[in-house]
Each structure stands twice: as structure tokens, then as C-alpha cells.
Coordinates of C-alpha atoms in Angstrom, one line a residue:
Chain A
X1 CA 66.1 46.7 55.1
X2 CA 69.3 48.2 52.9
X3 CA 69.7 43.8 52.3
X4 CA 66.5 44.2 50.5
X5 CA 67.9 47.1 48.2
X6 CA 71.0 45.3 47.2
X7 CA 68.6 41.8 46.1
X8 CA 66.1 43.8 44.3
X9 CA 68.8 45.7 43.1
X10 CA 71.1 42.5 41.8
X11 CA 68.4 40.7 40.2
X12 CA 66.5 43.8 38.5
X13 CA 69.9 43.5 36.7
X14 CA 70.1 40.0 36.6
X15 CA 66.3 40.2 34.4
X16 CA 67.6 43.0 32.5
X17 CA 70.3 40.8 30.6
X18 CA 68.0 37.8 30.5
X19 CA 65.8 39.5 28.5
X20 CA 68.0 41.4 26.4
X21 CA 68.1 38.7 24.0
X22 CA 72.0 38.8 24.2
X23 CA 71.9 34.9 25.1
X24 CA 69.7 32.3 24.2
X25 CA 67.0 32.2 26.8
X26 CA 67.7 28.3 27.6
X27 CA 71.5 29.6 29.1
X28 CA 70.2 32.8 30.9
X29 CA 66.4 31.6 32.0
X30 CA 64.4 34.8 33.3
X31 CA 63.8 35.3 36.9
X32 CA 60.2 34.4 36.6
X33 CA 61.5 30.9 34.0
X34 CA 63.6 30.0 37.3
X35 CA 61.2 30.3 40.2
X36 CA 58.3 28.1 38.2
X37 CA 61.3 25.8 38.0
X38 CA 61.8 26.0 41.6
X39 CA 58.3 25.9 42.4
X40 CA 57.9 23.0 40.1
X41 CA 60.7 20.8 42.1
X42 CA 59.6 21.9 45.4
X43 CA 55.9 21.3 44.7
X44 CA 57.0 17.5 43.6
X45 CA 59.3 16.9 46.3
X46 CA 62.3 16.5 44.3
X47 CA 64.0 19.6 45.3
X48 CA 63.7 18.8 49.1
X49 CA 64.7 15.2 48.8
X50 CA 68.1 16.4 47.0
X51 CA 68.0 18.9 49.7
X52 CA 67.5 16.3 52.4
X53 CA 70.3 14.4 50.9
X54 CA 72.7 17.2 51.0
X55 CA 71.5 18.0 54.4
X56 CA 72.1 15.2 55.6
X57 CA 75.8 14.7 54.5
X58 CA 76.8 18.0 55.7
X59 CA 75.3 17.0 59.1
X60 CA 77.4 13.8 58.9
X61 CA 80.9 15.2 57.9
X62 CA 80.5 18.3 60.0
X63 CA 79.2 16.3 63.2
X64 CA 82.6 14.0 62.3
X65 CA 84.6 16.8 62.0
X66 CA 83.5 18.6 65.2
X67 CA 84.0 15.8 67.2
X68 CA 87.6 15.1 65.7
X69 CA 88.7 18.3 65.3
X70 CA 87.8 19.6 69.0
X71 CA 89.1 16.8 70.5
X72 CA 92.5 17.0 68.9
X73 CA 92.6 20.7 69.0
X74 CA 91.9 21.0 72.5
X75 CA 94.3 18.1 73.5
X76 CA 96.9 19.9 71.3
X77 CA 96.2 23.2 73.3
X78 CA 96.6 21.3 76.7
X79 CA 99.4 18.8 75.6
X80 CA 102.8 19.2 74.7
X81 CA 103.2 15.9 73.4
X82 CA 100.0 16.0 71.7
X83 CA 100.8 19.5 70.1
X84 CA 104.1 17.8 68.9
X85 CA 102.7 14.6 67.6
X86 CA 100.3 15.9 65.5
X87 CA 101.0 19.8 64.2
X88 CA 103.1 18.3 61.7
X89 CA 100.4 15.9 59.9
X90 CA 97.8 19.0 60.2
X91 CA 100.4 21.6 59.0
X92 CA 100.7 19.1 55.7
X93 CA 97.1 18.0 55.9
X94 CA 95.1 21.0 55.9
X95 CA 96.6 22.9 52.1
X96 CA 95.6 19.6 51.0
X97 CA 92.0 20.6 49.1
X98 CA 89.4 18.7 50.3
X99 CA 88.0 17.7 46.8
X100 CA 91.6 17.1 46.1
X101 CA 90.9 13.8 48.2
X102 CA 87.3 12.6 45.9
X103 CA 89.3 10.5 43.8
X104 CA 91.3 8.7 46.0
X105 CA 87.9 8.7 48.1
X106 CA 85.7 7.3 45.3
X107 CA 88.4 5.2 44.8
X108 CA 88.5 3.5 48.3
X109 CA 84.5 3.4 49.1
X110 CA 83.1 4.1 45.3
X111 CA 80.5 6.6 44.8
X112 CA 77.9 7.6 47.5
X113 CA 77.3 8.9 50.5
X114 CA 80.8 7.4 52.5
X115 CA 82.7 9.5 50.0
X116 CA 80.9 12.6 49.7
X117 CA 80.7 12.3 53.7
X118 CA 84.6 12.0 54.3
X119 CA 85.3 14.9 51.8
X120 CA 83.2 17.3 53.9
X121 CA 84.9 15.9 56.9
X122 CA 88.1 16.9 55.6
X123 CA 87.1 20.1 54.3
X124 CA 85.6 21.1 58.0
X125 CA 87.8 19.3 60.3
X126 CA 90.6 21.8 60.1
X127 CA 89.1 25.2 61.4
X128 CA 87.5 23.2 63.7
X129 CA 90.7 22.0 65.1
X130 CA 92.9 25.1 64.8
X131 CA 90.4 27.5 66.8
X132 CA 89.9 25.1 69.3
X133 CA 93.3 24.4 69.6
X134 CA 93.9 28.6 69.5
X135 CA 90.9 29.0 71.8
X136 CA 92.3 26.7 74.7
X137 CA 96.0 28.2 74.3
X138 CA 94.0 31.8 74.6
X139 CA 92.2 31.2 78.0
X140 CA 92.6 34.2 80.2
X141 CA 95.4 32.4 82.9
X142 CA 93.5 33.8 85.7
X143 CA 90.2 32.0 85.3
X144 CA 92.5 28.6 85.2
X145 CA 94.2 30.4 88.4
X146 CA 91.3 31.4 89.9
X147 CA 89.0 28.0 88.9
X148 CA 92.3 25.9 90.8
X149 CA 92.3 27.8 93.8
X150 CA 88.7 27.3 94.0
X151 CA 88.9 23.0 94.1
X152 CA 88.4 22.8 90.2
X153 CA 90.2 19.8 88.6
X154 CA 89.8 17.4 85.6
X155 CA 87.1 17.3 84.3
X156 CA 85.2 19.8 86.0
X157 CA 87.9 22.3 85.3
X158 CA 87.6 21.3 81.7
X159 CA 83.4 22.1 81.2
X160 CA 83.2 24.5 83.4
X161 CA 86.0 26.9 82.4
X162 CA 87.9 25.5 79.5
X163 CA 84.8 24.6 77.6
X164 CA 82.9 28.2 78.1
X165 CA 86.1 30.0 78.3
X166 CA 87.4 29.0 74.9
X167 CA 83.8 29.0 73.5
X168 CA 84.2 32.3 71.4
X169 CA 86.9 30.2 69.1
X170 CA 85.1 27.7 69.2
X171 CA 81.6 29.2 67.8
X172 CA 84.1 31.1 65.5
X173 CA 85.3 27.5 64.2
X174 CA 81.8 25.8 63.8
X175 CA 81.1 28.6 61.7
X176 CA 84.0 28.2 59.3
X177 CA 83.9 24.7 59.6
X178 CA 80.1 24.9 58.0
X179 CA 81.3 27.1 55.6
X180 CA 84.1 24.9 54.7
X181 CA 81.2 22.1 54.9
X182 CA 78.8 23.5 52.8
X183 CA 81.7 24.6 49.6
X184 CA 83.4 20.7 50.1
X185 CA 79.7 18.7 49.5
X186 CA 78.2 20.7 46.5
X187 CA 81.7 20.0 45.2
X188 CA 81.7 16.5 46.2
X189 CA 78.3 15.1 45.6
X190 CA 79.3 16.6 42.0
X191 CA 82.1 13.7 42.2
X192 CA 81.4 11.0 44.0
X193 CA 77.4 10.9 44.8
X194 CA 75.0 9.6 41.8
X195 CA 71.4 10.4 41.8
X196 CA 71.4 12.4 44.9
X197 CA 72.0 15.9 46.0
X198 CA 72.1 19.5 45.2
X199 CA 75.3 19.5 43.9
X200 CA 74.5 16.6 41.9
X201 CA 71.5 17.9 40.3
X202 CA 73.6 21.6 39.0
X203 CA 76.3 19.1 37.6
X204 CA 73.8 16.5 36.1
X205 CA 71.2 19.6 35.3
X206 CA 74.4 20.6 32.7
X207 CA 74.3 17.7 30.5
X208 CA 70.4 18.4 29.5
X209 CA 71.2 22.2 29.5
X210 CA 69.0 22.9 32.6
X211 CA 70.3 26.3 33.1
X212 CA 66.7 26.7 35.0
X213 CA 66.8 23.8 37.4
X214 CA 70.9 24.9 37.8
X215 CA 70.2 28.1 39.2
X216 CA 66.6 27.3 41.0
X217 CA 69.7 24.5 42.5
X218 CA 71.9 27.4 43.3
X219 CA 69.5 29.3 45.1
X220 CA 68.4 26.2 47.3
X221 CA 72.0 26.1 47.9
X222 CA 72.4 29.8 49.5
X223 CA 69.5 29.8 51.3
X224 CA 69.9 26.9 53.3
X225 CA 73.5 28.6 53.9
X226 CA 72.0 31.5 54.6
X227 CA 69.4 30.0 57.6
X228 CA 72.3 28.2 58.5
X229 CA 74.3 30.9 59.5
X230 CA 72.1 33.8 60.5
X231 CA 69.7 31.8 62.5
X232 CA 72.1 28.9 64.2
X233 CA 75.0 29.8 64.7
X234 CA 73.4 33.9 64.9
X235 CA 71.3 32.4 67.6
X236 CA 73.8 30.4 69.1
X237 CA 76.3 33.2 69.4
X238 CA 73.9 35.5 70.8
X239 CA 72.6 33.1 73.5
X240 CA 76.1 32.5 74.6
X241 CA 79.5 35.0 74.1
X242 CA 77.3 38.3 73.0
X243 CA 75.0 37.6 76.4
X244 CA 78.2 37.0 78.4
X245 CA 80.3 39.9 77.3
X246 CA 83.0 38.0 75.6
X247 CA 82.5 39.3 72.2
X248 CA 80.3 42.3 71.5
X249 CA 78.4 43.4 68.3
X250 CA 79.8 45.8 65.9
X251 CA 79.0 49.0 66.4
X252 CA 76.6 50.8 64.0
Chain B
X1 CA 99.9 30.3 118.3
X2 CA 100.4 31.8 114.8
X3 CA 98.1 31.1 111.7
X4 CA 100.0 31.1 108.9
X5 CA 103.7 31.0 109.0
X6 CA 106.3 31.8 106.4
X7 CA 110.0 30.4 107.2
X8 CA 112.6 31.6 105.3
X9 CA 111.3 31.3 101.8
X10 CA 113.6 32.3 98.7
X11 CA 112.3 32.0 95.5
X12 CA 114.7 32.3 92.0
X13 CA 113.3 32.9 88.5
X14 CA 115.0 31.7 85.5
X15 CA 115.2 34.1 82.8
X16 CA 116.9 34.1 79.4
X17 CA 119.4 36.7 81.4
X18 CA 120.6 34.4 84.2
X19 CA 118.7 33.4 87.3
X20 CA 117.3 36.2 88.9
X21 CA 116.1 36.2 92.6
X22 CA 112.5 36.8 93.4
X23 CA 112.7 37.0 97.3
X24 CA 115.1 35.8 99.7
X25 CA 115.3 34.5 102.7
X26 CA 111.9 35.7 104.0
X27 CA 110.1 34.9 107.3
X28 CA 106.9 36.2 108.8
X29 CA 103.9 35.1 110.8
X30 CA 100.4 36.0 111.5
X31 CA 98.2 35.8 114.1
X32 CA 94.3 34.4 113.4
X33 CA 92.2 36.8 112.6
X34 CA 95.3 39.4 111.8
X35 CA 95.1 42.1 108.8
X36 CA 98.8 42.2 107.0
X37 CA 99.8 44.5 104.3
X38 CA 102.8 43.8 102.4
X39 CA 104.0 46.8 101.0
X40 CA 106.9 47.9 98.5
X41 CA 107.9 49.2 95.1
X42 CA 107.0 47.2 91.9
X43 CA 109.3 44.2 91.4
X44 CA 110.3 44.2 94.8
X45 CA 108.1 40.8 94.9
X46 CA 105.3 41.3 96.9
X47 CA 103.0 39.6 94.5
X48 CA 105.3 36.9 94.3
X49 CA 105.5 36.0 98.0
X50 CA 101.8 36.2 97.6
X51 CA 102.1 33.7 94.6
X52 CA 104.0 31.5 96.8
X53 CA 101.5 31.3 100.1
X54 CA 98.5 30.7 97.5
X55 CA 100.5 28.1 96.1
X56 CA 101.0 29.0 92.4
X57 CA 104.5 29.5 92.8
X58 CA 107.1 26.8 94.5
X59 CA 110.1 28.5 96.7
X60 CA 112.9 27.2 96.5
X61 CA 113.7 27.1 99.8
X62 CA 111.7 27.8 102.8
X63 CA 107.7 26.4 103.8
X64 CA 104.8 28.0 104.2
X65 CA 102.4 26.6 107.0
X66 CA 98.6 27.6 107.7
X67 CA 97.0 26.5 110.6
X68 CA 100.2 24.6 111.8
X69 CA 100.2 22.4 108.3
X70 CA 102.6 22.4 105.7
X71 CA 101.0 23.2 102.2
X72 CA 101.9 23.0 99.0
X73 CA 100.0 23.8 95.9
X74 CA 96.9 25.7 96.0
X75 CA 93.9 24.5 98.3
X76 CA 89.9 25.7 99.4
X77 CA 91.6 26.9 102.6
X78 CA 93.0 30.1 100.7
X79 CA 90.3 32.3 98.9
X80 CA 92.4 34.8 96.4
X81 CA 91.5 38.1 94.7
X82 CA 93.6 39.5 92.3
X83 CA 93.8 43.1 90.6
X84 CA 92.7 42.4 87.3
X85 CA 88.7 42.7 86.6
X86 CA 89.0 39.8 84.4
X87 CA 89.0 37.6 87.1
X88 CA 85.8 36.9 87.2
X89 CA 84.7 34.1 84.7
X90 CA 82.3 36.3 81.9
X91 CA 79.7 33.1 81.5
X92 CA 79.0 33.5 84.6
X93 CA 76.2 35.4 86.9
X94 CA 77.8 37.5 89.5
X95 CA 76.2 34.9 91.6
X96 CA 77.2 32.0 89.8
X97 CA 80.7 33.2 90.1
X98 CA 80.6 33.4 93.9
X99 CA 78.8 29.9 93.8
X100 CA 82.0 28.3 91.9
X101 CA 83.8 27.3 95.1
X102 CA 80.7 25.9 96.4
X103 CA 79.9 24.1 93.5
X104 CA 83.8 22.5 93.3
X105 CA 83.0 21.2 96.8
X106 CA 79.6 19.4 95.9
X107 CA 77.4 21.6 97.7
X108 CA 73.9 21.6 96.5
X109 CA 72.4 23.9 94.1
X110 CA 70.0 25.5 96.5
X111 CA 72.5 25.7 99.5
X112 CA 75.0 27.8 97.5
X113 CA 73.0 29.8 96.0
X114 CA 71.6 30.7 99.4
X115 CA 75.1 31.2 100.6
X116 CA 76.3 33.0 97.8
X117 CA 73.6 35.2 97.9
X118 CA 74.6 35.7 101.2
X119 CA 78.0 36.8 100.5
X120 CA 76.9 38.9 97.8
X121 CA 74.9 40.9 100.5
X122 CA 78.0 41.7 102.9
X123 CA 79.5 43.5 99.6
X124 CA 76.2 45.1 98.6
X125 CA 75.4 43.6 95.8
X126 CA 72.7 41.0 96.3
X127 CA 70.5 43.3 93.9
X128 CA 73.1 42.4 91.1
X129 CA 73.0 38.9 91.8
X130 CA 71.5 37.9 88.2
X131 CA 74.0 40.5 86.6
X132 CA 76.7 39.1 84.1
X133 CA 80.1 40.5 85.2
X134 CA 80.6 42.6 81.8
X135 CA 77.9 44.7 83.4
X136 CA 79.3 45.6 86.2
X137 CA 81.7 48.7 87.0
X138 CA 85.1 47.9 87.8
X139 CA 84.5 48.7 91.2
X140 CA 81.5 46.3 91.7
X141 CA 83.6 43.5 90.1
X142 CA 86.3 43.5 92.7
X143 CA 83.5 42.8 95.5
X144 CA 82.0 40.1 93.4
X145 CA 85.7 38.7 93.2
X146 CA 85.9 39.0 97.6
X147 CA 82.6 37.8 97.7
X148 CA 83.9 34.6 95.5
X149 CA 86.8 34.9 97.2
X150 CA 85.1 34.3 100.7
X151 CA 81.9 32.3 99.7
X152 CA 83.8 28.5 100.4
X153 CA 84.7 29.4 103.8
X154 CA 88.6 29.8 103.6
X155 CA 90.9 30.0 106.6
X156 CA 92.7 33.0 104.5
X157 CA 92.2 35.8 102.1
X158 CA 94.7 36.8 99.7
X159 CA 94.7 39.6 98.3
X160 CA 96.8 41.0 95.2
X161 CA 96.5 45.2 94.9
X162 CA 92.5 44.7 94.3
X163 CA 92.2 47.8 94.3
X164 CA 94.8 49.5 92.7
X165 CA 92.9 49.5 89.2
X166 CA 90.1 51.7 90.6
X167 CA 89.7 55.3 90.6
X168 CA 90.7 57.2 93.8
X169 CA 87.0 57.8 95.3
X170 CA 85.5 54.3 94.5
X171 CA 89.1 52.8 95.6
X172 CA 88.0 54.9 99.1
X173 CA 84.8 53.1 99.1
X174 CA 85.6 49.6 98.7
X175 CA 88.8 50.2 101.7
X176 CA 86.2 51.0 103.7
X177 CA 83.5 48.4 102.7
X178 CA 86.9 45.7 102.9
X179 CA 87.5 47.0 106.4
X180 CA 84.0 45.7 106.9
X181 CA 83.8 43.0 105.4
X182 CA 86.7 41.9 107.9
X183 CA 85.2 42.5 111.0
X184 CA 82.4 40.6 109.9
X185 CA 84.5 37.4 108.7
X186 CA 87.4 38.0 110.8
X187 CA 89.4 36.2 108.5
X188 CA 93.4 36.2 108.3
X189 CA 94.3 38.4 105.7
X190 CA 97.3 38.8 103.4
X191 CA 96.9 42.0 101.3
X192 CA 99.9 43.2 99.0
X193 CA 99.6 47.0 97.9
X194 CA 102.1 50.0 96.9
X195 CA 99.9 52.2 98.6
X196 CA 101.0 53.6 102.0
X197 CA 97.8 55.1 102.9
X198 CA 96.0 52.1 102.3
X199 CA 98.1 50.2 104.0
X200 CA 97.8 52.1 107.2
X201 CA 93.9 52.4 106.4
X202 CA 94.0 48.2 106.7
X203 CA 96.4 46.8 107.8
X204 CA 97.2 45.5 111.6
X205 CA 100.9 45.5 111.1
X206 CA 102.7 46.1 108.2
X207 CA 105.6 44.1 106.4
X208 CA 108.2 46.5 103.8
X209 CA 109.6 44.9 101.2
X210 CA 112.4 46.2 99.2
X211 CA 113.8 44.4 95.4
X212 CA 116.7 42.7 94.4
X213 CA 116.1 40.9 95.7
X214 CA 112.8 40.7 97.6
X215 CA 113.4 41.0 101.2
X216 CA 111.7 42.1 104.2
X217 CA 113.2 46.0 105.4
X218 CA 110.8 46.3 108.0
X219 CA 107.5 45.3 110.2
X220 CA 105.1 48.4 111.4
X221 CA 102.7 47.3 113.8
X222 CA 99.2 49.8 113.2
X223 CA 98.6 50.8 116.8
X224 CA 95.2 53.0 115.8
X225 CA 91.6 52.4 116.5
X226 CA 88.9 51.4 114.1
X227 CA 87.6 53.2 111.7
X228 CA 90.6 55.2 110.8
X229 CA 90.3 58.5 110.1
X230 CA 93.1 59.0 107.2
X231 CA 93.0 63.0 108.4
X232 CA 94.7 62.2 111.9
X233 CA 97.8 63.1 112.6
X234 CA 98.5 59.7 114.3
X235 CA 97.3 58.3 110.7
X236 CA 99.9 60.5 108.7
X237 CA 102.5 60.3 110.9
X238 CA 102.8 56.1 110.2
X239 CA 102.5 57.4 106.4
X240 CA 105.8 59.0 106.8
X241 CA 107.0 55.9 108.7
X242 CA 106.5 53.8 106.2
X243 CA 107.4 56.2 103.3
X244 CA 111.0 56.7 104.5
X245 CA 111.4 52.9 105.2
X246 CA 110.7 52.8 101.4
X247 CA 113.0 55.3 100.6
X248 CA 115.8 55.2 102.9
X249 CA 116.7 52.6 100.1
X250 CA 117.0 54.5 97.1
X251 CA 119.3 57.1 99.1
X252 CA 121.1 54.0 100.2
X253 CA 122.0 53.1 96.8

């Protein structure tokens, strides 16, 4: 409810310098100018194929970068040899700015999805990897002690304790890593994609002075964040670490 | 016939001051069926003999046999509780947790459940069955952990101070409830504590230990009938016993 205060607050503000004729009404479109926009693209599809497009890149890198960066990191956090190989190439790596990589990217696989994809890979692989590689390092000794004396091994040992037991990290690094995600590909489909994309239309949107169909863009942009974060990973968090004990809400 | 067997086991740890010894040159044996309290001060390495029989720890010297065999590493044929509440794996229901042994040895779903419910109820706590450990008291934790601890069927319990985290009146409670629980299973027991009175409440016989290093000072067989009555005078007068075995040391030194 006090979320609802600080929006109606915010843009009451935002419409008060729109219409105070300080800027030309082209550069700072009204509230109402921006949702007929948005209305207008969603009604025509436009705005959701762009959307889908975006979507579906983040999807891509991220599910890449899971899948890379929990492998490695939990091998890191069970392996010596591992750990030693490859903290050197991630402590270089990661400073490295994902968007740092488009042109050398776009360069390599020219402009399009393959490119926007592997820049949203590297911007999401590395929290994934150092929580999971934190998380396993973290697990409580005596569930490990405990899950041994009890017959577990291998495999089992690694799903049934391992896997649960470093899961708060984990969550923690699915979350950044979306974050990371969801920054890297507006950034990137402003480089490397053409004709697709939300990022693409706020960067293409600027060269017909769009400032409506920029910020209609931009508020796309956090919404999907937004559902992204409070609803799956919320959701996901609450079904699993909150239920179990292992992290708690704050208190209010 | 003994059931499980310690022969002169010495254990050293390496620390960044030298190597320091752990226990030396200890031997002891149980009968099937025995309750054994190891008592003695901190770091006189109680917990690491018990280390050693459960297998986490590797003497140096010495062998550990149960049942007749030799072991090494840990096995299904020791069940283990330790003091810390955070034993018991969080994602887990107080009966999935007891289950987890089951489930290690490929018993079916239904069959360990049934049996973990089972062991659930000789610790009172079938009603918490669905309960996620974060839930329960300290108190009710600990029996979830000898419930888990017993559900597979070992040979032996070992157990490390489970106790000595409660408060004085529930720690009461769950001696007595142990002291059940054990003529029920009449399982071998290994129990490591710093408290005398609960070692006399328990125990069969009882082994002192005094540090550096780790050695046995003396055996106290528990010549009292069951249930012990910690307001007899038989009961406090083995108290004593085994207090001045623990303290004959510091005036030694």
C-alpha cells in the first residue's frame, strides 16, 4: 500500500514538469501522451513481439549462464584443482563489463540474436558462479557428516544435501544473475540486435525523437523486471528456504 | 564376546604449533547391548575418540572393531547424534529427516515412512512428523536427531554431549526419555558428556578421561537399578567417585 504512495507520488511530479512547458512536449511527453503510446504498441502487437524478443534472449543467456556458472562454481567449491584452474580466469573475467565484449561479439557472429545472447551470458554467468561456488564452500559440515554416516555418496549426496543445502546462495545468485541479465540485453540489443527488442526500440525510438515510445519502452522494461522478481524468484524463495527455515523474512 | 572394541588407539593433530596429541594409547571394550559414558573435561578428547569409532577421524595407531570387524571410515552400522541442533537437515520434515538413512539404503517410500514414523513415536513426536525442524524447540530436535539416528537399524549409537545444549529441566526429560528409548532398542551405546550426574543417570560403566593428552584415568562400573533416582545416596555417592577421579588431576599437577 505505502508502494502505491511513492508511484502516485513520483509521477504526480513527473506530470507536473511535463506540463510546465519548461521542455518541448516532444522530449518530456505527458503521462497520459505515454500510456496512448503504450496502449497503441500493445494493442498492435508490436510492443509484445519486441518484448518476446527480449524475453526470449534473456531466457537464452541466463539459462546458459545458470548451467555454466553452477556447474563451475559448485565444482570449484568441491575441487581443489578445479578452484585452482579456474579462479584466476574468473578473477580477470568478471571486472570485464559485459557490454565491454558487444564489439568483439558483433565482430565474431555479426548482429543478432548469437551476440546479444552471449553478452547476457557474460553479464549473468558470474554471480551465478561465485554464490554457488560460496554456497557449497558454506554447507553446514555436519549435514555432509551426518548425510555420510547415513550411506550418502555421489550423487545422492550431491541432490539431496549439497543441492538444498547450498540453495539459499544459490536463489541469491539467480536473482543477481537476472538482474545482471536484464541490465546486459537492453544494453546489448542496443549494439548488436537490429529490428528487434526493447532495448532496440529506446535506442532506434531516439533517432525519430520518440521520447513517447522511449519511455512507454522503459516502462515495459521494469515491469517485466518487476514480475520477474517479486513473483518468481518471490515465489520461489518462499516455497523453498523461507518454508524451510534457512532464511527468514525481515522483520517489520 | 565384546561388541565393539577399541585397542590402543592414539590419535595426533597437526597444528600450526607442532603436533599435538589427541588421545593416546587408548583401549576399551563393550559388551552388546552396554550403555558407556565417556566422561572428562573439555579437550581432554572425548569427542575425538568418538570421532574416531564413527569413523570421521583416522588414529594413528590402534583399530577399532564392531561386532568382531575391523572398520574404517564411517558406515550404516553406526547411527550418530551430535550436540548441535543444526544437525538436522532444515529442507527436510522431521520425518523426512529420520527417513534419510532409509532412503540411502533404497528402501521404499512407503516402508520408511512407516518406519520412521515409527521411530518418531518411541521419542514422542509422531504428532510433529510433518513439522520442518526450524519449528521445533531445541529439545524436540535432539529426539528427531536419535530418532534419525536409530531409524536404519545400526548395531551402535553414538552420541556426542546431545544434550548438553539444553536447559537443565528439558535436559532431565530427554535423560529419562533416552534411558527409554534404550531399553526399548537395546542398542550398544557410546555417549560422551562432561556431566557426572548424567553420566551416572545412563551409563552402565563409565570410562574417565583426562587431556594432554587424552587418556583413560579410570573405568566406574554403575552397579544401580533402573530408573535411577538421582536423590539416592548410592546415586551421589558414584558422583563423588567420579568427581575426584576428575580432579585428583588438577591437584596432581
Amino acid at each position: 500500500m505505502k508502494a502505491v504512495v511513492s508511484f502516485v507520488v513520483a509521477a504526480a511530479l513527473y506530470e507536473l514538469v511535463a506540463r510546465s512547458g519548461w521542455f518541448a512536449q516532444a522530449l518530456v511527453p505527458t503521462l497520459p501522451a505515454i500510456a496512448a503510446t503504450l496502449w497503441r504498441t500493445l494493442a498492435d502487437g508490436s510492443m509484445l513481439n519486441h518484448a518476446v524478443a527480449t524475453v526470449y534472449r534473456v531466457a537464452a543467456g541466463l539459462g546458459l549462464a545458470c548451467a555454466t556458472g553452477l556447474a563451475l562454481g559448485v565444482l570449484m567449491g568441491r575441487f581443489r584443482a578445479v578452484e585452482a584452474f579456474f579462479l584466476p580466469l574468473v578473477n580477470v573475467l568478471m571486472p570485464v563489463p559485459s557490454l565491454a565484449w558487444a564489439p568483439v561479439f558483433i565482430l565474431w557472429f555479426g548482429l543478432g540474436n548469437t551476440a546479444t545472447i552471449l553478452i547476457v551470458f557474460y553479464a549473468a554467468t558470474f554471480p551465478m558462479l561465485l554464490n554457488a561456488w560460496t554456497g557449497v564452500r558454506a554447507v553446514n559440515p555436519l549435514w555432509l557428516r551426518a548425510a555420510g554416516a547415513m550411506g550418502a555418496r555421489g550423487a545422492e549426496l550431491f541432490w539431496k544435501v549439497i543441492v538444498p543445502a547450498t540453495s539459499p546462495f544459490v536463489i541469491t545468485g539467480l536473482r543477481l544473475a537476472f538482474q545482471r541479465a536484464w541490465i546486459a540485453v537492453v544494453g546489448a540489443e542496443m549494439l548488436a540486435a537490429s529490428d528487434f527488442g526493447l532495448g532496440w526500440v529506446i535506442f532506434d525510438a531516439k533517432e525519430f525523437l520518440n521520447a513517447d515510445v522511449m519511455l512507454a519502452s522503459l516502462a515495459v522494461i521494469g515491469a517485466i523486471g518487476f514480475a520477474f522478481e517479486r513473483l518468481a524468484f518471490g515465489a520461489l524463495e518462499r516455497a523453498t528456504v523461507m518454508r524451510w527455515g534457512m532464511v527468514r523474512a525481515a522483520k517489520a | 564376546m565384546h561388541h565393539i572394541e577399541i585397542r590402543n588407539v592414539t590419535l595426533v593433530y597437526d597444528t600450526p604449533n607442532g603436533r599435538v596429541p589427541g588421545v593416546r594409547g587408548v583401549s576399551f571394550a563393550t559388551a552388546p547391548s552396554e550403555f558407556l559414558c565417556i566422561v572428562g573435561p573439555s579437550g581432554c578428547g572425548k569427542t575425538t575418540l568418538l570421532n574416531i569409532i564413527a569413523g570421521f577421524l583416522a588414529p594413528a595407531e590402534g583399530e577399532i572393531r564392531i561386532g568382531g570387524k575391523a572398520v574404517t571410515g564411517y558406515g550404516l552400522d553406526r547411527g550418530i547424534v551430535f550436540q548441535d541442533f543444526a544437525q538436522l537437515f532444515p529442507w527436510r520434515t522431521a520425518l523426512g529427516n529420520v527417513a534419510f538413512g532409509l532412503e540411502m539404503k533404497g528402501v521404499p517410500k512407503a516402508e520408511r515412512e512407516a518406519i520412521a514414523l515409527e521411530q518418531l513415536r518411541l521419542v514422542k513426536l509422531e504428532k510433529f512428523a510433518g513439522a520442518y525442524p526450524h519449528h521445533l524447540s531445541g529439545g524436540m530436535q535432539q529426539r528427531v536427531a536419535i530418532a534419525r539416528a536409530l531409524a536404519y537399524n545400526p548395531a551402535v549409537l553414538l552420541m556426542d554431549e546431545p544434550f548438553a545444549a539444553l536447559d537443565a529441566l528439558t535436559r532431565d526429560e530427554m535423560q529419562r526419555l533416552l534411558a527409554e528409548v534404550w531399553r526399548a532398542t537395546r542398542k550398544t551405546v557410546v555417549y560422551v558428556t562432561h556431566n557426572v550426574a548424567e553420566a551416572v543417570y545412563l551409563a552402565d560403566r563409565v570410562i574417565v578421561m583426562t587431556p594432554h593428552p587424552g587418556t583413560i584415568k579410570a573405568e566406574v562400573p554403575i552397579r544401580l537399578p533402573r530408573p535411577r533416582d538421582p536423590l539416592s545416596v548410592e546415586f551421589l555417592d558414584y558422583q563423588k567417585q567420579l568427581l575426584r577421579h576428575l580432579t585428583q588431576k588438577e591437584e596432581a599437577r
